[in-house]
PDB file of C-alpha atoms in Angstrom:
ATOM      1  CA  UNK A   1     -38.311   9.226  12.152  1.00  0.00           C
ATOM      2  CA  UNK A   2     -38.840  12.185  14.937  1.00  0.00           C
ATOM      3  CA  UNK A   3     -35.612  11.735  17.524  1.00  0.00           C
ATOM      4  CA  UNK A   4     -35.599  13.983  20.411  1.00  0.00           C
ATOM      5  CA  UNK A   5     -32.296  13.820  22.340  1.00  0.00           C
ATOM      6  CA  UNK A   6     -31.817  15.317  25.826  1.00  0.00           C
ATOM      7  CA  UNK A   7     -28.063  16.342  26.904  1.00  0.00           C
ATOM      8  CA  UNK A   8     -26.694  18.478  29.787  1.00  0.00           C
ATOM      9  CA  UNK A   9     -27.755  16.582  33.072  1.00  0.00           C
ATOM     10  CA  UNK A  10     -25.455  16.307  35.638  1.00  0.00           C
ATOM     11  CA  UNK A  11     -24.525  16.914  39.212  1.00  0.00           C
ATOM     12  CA  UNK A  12     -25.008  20.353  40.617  1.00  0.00           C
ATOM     13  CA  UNK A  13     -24.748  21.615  43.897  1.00  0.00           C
ATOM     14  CA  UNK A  14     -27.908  23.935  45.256  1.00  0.00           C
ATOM     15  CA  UNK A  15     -28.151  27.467  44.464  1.00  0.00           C
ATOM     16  CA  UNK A  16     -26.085  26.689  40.950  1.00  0.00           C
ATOM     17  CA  UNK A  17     -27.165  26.514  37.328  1.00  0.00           C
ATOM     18  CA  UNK A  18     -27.366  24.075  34.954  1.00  0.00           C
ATOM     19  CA  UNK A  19     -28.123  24.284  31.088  1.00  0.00           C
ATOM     20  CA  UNK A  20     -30.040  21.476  29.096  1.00  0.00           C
ATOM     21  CA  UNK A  21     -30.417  20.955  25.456  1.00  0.00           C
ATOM     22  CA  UNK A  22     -32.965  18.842  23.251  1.00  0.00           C
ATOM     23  CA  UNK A  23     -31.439  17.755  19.283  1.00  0.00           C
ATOM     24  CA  UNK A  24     -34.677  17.738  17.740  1.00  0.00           C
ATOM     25  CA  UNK A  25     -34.813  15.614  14.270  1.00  0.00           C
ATOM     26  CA  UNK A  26     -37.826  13.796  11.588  1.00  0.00           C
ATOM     27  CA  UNK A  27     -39.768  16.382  11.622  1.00  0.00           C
ATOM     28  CA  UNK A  28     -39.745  20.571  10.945  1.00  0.00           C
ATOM     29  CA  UNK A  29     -38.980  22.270  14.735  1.00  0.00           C
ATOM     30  CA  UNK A  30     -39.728  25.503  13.788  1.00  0.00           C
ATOM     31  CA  UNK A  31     -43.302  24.343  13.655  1.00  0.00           C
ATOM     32  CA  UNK A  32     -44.100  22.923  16.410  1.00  0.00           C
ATOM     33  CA  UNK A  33     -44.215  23.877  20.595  1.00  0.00           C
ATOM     34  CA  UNK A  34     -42.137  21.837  22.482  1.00  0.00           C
ATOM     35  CA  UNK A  35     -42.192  21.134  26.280  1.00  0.00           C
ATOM     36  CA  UNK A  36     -40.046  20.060  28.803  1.00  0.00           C
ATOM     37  CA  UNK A  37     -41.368  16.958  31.259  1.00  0.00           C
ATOM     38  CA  UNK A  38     -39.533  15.732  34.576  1.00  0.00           C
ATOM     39  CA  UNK A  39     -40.110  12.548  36.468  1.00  0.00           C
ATOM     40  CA  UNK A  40     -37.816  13.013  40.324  1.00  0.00           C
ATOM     41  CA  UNK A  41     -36.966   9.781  41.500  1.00  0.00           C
ATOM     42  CA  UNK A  42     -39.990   7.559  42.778  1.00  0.00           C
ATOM     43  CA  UNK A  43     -42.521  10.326  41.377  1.00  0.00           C
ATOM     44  CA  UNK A  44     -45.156  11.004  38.606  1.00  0.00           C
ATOM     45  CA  UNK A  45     -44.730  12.929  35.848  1.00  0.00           C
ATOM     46  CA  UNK A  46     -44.679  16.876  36.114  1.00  0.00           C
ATOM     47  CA  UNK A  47     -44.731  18.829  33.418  1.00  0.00           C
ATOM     48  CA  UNK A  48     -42.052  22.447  33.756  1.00  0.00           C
ATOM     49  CA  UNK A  49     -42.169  24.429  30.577  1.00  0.00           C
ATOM     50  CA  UNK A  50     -43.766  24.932  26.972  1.00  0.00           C
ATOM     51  CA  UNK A  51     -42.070  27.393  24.440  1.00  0.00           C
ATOM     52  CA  UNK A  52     -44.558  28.019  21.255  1.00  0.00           C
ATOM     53  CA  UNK A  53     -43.422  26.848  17.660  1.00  0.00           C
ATOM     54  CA  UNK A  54     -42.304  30.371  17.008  1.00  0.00           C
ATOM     55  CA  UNK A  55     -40.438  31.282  20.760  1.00  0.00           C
ATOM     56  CA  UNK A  56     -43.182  34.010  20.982  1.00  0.00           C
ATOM     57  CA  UNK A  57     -44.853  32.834  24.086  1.00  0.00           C
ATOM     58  CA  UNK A  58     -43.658  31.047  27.097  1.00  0.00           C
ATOM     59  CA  UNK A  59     -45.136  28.954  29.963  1.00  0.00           C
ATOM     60  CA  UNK A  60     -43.638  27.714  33.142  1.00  0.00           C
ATOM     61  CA  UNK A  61     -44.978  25.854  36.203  1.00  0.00           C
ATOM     62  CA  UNK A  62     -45.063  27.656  39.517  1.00  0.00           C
ATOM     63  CA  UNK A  63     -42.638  25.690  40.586  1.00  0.00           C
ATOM     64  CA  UNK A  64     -40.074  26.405  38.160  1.00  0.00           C
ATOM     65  CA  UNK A  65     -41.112  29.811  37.380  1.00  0.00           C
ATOM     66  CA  UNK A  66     -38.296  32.757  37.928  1.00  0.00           C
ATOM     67  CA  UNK A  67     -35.506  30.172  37.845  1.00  0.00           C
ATOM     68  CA  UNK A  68     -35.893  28.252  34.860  1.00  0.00           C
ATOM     69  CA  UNK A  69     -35.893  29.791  31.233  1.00  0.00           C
ATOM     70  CA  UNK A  70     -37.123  27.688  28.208  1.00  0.00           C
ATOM     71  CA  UNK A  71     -35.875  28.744  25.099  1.00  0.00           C
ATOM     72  CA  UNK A  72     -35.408  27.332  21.543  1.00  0.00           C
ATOM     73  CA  UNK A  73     -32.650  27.884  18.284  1.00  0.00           C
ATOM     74  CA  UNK A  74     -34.749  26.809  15.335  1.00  0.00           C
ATOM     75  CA  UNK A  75     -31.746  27.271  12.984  1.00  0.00           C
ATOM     76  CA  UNK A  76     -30.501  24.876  15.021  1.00  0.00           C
ATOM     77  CA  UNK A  77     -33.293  22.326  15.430  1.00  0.00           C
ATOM     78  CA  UNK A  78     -32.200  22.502  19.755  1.00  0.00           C
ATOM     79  CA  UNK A  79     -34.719  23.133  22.675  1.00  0.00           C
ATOM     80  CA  UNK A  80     -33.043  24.848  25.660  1.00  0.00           C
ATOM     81  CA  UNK A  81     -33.928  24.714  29.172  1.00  0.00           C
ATOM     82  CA  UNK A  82     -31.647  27.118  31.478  1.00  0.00           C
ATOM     83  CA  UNK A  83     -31.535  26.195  35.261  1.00  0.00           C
ATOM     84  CA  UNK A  84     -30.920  28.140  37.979  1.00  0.00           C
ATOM     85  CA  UNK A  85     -30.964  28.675  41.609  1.00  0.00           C
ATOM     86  CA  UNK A  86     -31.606  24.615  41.503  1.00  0.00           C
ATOM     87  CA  UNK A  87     -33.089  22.987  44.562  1.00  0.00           C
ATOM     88  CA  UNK A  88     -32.607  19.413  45.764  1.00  0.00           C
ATOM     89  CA  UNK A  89     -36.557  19.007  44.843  1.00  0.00           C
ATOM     90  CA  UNK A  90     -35.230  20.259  40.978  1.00  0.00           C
ATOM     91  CA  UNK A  91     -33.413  16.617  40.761  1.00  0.00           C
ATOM     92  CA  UNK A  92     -35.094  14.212  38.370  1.00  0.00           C
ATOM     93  CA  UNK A  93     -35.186  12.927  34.566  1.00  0.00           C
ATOM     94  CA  UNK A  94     -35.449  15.763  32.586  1.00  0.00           C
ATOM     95  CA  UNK A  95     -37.441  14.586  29.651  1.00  0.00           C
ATOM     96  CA  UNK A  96     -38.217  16.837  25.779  1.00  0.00           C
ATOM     97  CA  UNK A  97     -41.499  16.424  24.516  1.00  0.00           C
ATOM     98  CA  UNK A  98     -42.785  17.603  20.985  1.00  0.00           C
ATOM     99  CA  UNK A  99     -46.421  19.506  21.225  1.00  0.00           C
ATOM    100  CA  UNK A 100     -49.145  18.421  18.769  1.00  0.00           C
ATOM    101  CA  UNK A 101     -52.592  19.481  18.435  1.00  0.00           C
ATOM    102  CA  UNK A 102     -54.556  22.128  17.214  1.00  0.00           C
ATOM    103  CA  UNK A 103     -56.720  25.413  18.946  1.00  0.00           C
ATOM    104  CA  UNK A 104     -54.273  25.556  21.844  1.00  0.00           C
ATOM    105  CA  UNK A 105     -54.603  21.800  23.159  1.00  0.00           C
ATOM    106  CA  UNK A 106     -51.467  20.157  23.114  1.00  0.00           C
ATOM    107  CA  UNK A 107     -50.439  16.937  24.018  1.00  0.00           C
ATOM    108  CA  UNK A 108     -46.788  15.101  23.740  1.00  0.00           C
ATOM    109  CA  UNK A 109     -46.343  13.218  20.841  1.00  0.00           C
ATOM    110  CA  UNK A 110     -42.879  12.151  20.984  1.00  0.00           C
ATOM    111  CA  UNK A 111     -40.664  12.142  23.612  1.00  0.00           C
ATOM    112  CA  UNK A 112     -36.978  11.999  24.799  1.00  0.00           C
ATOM    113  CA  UNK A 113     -34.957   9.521  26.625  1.00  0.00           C
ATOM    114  CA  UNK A 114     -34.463  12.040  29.085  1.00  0.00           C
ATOM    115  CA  UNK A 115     -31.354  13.641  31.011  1.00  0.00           C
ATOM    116  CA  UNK A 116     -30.777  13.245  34.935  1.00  0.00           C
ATOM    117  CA  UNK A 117     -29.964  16.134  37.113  1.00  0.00           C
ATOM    118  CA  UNK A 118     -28.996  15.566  40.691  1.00  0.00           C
ATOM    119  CA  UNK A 119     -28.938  18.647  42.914  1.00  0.00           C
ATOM    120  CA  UNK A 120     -26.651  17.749  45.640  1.00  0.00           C
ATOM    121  CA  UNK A 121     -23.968  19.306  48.044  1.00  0.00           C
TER     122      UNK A 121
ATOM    123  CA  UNK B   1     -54.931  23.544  38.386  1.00  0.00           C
ATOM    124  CA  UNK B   2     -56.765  20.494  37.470  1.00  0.00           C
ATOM    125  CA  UNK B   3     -56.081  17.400  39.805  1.00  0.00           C
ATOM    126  CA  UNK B   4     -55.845  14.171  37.809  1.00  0.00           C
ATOM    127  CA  UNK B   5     -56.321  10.695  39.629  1.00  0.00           C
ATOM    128  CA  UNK B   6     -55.675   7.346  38.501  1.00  0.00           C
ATOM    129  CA  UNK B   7     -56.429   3.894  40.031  1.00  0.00           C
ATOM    130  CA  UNK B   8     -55.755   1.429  40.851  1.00  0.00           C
ATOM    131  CA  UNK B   9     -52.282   2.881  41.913  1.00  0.00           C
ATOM    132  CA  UNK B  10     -50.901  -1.191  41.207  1.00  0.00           C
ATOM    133  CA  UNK B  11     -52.915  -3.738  38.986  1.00  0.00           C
ATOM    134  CA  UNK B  12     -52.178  -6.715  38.620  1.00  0.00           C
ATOM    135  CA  UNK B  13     -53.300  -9.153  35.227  1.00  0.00           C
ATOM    136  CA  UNK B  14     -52.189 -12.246  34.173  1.00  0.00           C
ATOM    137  CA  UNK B  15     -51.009 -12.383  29.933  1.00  0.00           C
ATOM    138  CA  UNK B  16     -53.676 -12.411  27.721  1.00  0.00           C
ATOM    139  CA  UNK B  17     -56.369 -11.111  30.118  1.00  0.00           C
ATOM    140  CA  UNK B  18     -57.530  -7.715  30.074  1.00  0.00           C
ATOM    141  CA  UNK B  19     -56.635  -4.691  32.107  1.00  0.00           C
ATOM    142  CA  UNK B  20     -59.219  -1.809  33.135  1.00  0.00           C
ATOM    143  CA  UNK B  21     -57.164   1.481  34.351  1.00  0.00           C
ATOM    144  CA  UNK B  22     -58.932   4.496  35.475  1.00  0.00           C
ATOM    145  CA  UNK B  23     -58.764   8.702  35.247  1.00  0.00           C
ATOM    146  CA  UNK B  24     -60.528  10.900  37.460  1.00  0.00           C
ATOM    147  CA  UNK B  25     -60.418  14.716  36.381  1.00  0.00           C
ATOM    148  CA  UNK B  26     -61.292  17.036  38.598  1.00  0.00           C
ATOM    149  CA  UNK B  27     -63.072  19.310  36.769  1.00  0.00           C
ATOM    150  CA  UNK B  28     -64.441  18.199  33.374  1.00  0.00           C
ATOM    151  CA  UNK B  29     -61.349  17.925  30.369  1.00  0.00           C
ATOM    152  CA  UNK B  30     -64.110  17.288  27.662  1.00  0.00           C
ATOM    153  CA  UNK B  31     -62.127  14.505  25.874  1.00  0.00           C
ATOM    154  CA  UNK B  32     -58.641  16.335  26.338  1.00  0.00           C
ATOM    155  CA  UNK B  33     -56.944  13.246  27.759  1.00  0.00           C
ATOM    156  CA  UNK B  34     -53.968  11.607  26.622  1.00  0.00           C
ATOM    157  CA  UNK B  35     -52.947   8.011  27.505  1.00  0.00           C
ATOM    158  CA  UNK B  36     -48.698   7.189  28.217  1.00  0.00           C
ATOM    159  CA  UNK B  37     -47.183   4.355  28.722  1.00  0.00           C
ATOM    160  CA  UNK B  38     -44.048   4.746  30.692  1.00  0.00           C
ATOM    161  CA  UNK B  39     -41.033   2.273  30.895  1.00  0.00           C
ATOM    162  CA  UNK B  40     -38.137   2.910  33.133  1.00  0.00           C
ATOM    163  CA  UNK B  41     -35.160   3.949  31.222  1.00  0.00           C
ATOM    164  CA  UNK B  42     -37.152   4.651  28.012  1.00  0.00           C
ATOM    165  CA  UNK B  43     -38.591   7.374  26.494  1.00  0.00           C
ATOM    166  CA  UNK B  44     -42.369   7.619  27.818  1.00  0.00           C
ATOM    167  CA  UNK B  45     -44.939   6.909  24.749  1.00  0.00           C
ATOM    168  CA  UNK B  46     -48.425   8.679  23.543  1.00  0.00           C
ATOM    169  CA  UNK B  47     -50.782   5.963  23.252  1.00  0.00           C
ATOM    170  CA  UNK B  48     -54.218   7.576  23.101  1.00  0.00           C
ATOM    171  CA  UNK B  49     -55.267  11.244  22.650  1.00  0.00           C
ATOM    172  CA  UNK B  50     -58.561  12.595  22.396  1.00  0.00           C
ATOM    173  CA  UNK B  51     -59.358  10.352  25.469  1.00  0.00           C
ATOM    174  CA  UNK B  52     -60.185   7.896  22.157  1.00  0.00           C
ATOM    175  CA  UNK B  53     -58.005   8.007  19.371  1.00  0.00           C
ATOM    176  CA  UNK B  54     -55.150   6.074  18.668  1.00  0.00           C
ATOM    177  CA  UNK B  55     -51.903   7.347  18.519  1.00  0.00           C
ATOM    178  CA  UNK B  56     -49.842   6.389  14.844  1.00  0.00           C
ATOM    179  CA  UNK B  57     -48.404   2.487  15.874  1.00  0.00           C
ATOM    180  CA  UNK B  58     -50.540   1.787  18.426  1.00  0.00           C
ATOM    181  CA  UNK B  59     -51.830  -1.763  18.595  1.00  0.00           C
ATOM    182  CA  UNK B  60     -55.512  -2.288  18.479  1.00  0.00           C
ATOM    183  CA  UNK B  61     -55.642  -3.865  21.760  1.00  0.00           C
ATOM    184  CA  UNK B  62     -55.363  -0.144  23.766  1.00  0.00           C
ATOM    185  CA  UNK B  63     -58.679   1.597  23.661  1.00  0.00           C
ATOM    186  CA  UNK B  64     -59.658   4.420  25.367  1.00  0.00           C
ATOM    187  CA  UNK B  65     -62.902   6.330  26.375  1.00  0.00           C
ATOM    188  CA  UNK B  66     -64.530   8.468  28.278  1.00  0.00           C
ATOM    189  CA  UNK B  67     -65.518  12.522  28.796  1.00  0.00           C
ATOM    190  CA  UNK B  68     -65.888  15.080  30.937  1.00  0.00           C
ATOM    191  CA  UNK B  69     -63.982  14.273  34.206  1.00  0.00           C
ATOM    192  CA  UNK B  70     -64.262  10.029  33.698  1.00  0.00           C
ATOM    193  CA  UNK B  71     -61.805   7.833  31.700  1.00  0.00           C
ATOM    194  CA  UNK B  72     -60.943   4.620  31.288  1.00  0.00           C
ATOM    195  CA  UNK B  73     -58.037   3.056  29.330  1.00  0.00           C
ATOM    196  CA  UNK B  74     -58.812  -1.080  28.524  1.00  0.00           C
ATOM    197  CA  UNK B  75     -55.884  -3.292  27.457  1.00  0.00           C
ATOM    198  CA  UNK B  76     -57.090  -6.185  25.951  1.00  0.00           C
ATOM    199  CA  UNK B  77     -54.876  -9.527  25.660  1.00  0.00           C
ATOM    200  CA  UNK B  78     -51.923  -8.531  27.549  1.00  0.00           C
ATOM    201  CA  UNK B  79     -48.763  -8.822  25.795  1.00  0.00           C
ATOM    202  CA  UNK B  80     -45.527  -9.056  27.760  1.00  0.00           C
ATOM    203  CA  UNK B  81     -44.309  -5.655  26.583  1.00  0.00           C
ATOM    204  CA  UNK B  82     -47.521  -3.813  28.209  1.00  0.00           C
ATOM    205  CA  UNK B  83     -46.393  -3.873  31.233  1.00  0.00           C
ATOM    206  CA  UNK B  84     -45.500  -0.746  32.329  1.00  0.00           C
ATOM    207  CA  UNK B  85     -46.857   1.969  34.013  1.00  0.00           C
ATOM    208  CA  UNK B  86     -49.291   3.877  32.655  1.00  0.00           C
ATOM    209  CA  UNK B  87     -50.228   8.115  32.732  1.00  0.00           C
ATOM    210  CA  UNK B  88     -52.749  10.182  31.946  1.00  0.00           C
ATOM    211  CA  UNK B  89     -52.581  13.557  31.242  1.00  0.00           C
ATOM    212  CA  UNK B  90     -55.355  16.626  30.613  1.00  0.00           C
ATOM    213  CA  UNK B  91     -54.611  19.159  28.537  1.00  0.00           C
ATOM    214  CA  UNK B  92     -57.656  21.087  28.426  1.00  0.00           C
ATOM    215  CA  UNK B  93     -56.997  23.695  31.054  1.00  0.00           C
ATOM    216  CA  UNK B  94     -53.313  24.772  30.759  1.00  0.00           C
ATOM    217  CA  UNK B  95     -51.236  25.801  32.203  1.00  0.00           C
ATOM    218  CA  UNK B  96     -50.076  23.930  33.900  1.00  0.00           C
ATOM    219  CA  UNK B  97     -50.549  20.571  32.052  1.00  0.00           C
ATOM    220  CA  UNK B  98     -50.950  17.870  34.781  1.00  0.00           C
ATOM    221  CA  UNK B  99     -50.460  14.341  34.861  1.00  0.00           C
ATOM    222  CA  UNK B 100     -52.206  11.692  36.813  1.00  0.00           C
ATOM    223  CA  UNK B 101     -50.147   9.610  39.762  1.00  0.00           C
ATOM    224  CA  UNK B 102     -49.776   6.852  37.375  1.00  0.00           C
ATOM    225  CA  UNK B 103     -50.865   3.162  37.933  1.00  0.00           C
ATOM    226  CA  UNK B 104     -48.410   0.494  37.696  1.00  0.00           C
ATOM    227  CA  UNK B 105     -49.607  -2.711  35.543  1.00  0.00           C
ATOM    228  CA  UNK B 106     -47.169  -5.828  36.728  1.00  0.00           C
ATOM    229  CA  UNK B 107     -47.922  -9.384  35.828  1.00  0.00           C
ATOM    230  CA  UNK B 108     -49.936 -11.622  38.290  1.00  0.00           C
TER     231      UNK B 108
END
């Protein structure tokens, strides 16, 4: 069965960087996009970053983009999400979510349990 | 950006009735809507994509409908593990993808 598991959360002061990873299993990575999804405390859901099947393309919400990097190892079967310059509005659940769909229109399929990062001094 | 709104933001149904929870898109999504169900601690869930279709392992009793910039998710015959809360999500016009508020379905 598909198992996505988040690791890397943690506490981080502002202005530092933080490094998460996604195990990706069940199913063949290296043909699918996968995104990243984060819920901060009390809040909806937001989505940050998409990374095509192949790493060719990226996408990033404004309010991640120039600080965060989404990246992916397919040898590996691991989703990367590199943090930087965090903010205390960057702390929340960091959740992986595999892409599926067709012509461009994705939605999540399967998702992670999710990794907390609290950006605090 | 497309703006996604749910309501009720809380609803409340007693087991076994049948809950009605709403999507507002703010421009039309054609039927690129996708239904979650969200439970603290877990790993959120795709219930409904398509604004209609079933997700693999979905009970029957989740139905979902709608187009353009009007949905509607119905839960018929509440079962104690449906309550939850509840997102929907457009991914016509991307990016960014966006995500209603979420509404919050709590037994009465």
């Amino acid at each position: 069965q598909v198992q996505l598991v988040e690791s890397g959360g943690g506490v981080v002061q502002p202005g530092g960087s933080l490094r998460l990873s996604c195990a990706a299993s069940g199913f063949t990575f290296s043909s699918y996009g996968m995104h990243w999804v984060r819920q901060a405390p009390g809040k909806g859901l937001e989505w940050v970053a998409f990374i095509r099947y192949d790493g060719s393309n990226k996408y990033y919400a404004d309010s991640v983009k120039g600080r965060f990097t989404i990246s992916r190892d397919n040898s590996k079967n691991t989703l990367y999400l590199q943090m930087n310059s965090l903010r205390a509005e960057d702390t929340a659940v960091y959740y992986c979510a595999k892409g599926k769909g067709a012509a461009g229109l994705y939605y999540f399929d399967y998702w992670g349990q999710g990794t907390l990062v609290t950006v605090s001094s | 950006e497309i703006v996604m709104t749910q309501s009720p933001a809380t609803l409340s149904v007693s087991p076994g009735e049948r809950a009605t929870l709403s999507c507002r898109a703010g421009q039309s999504v054609s039927i690129n809507l996708a239904w979650y169900q969200y439970k603290p601690g877990q790993a959120p869930r795709l219930l409904i994509y398509g604004a209609s279709t079933r997700a693999t392992g979905i009970p029957a009793r989740f139905s979902g409908s709608g187009s353009g910039t009007e949905f509607t998710l119905t839960i018929s015959g509440l079962q104690s593990e449906d309550f939850a809360i509840y997102y929907c999500q457009q991914y016509s016009n991307w990016p960014p993808y966006t995500f209603g508020q979420g509404t919050k379905l709590e037994i009465k």
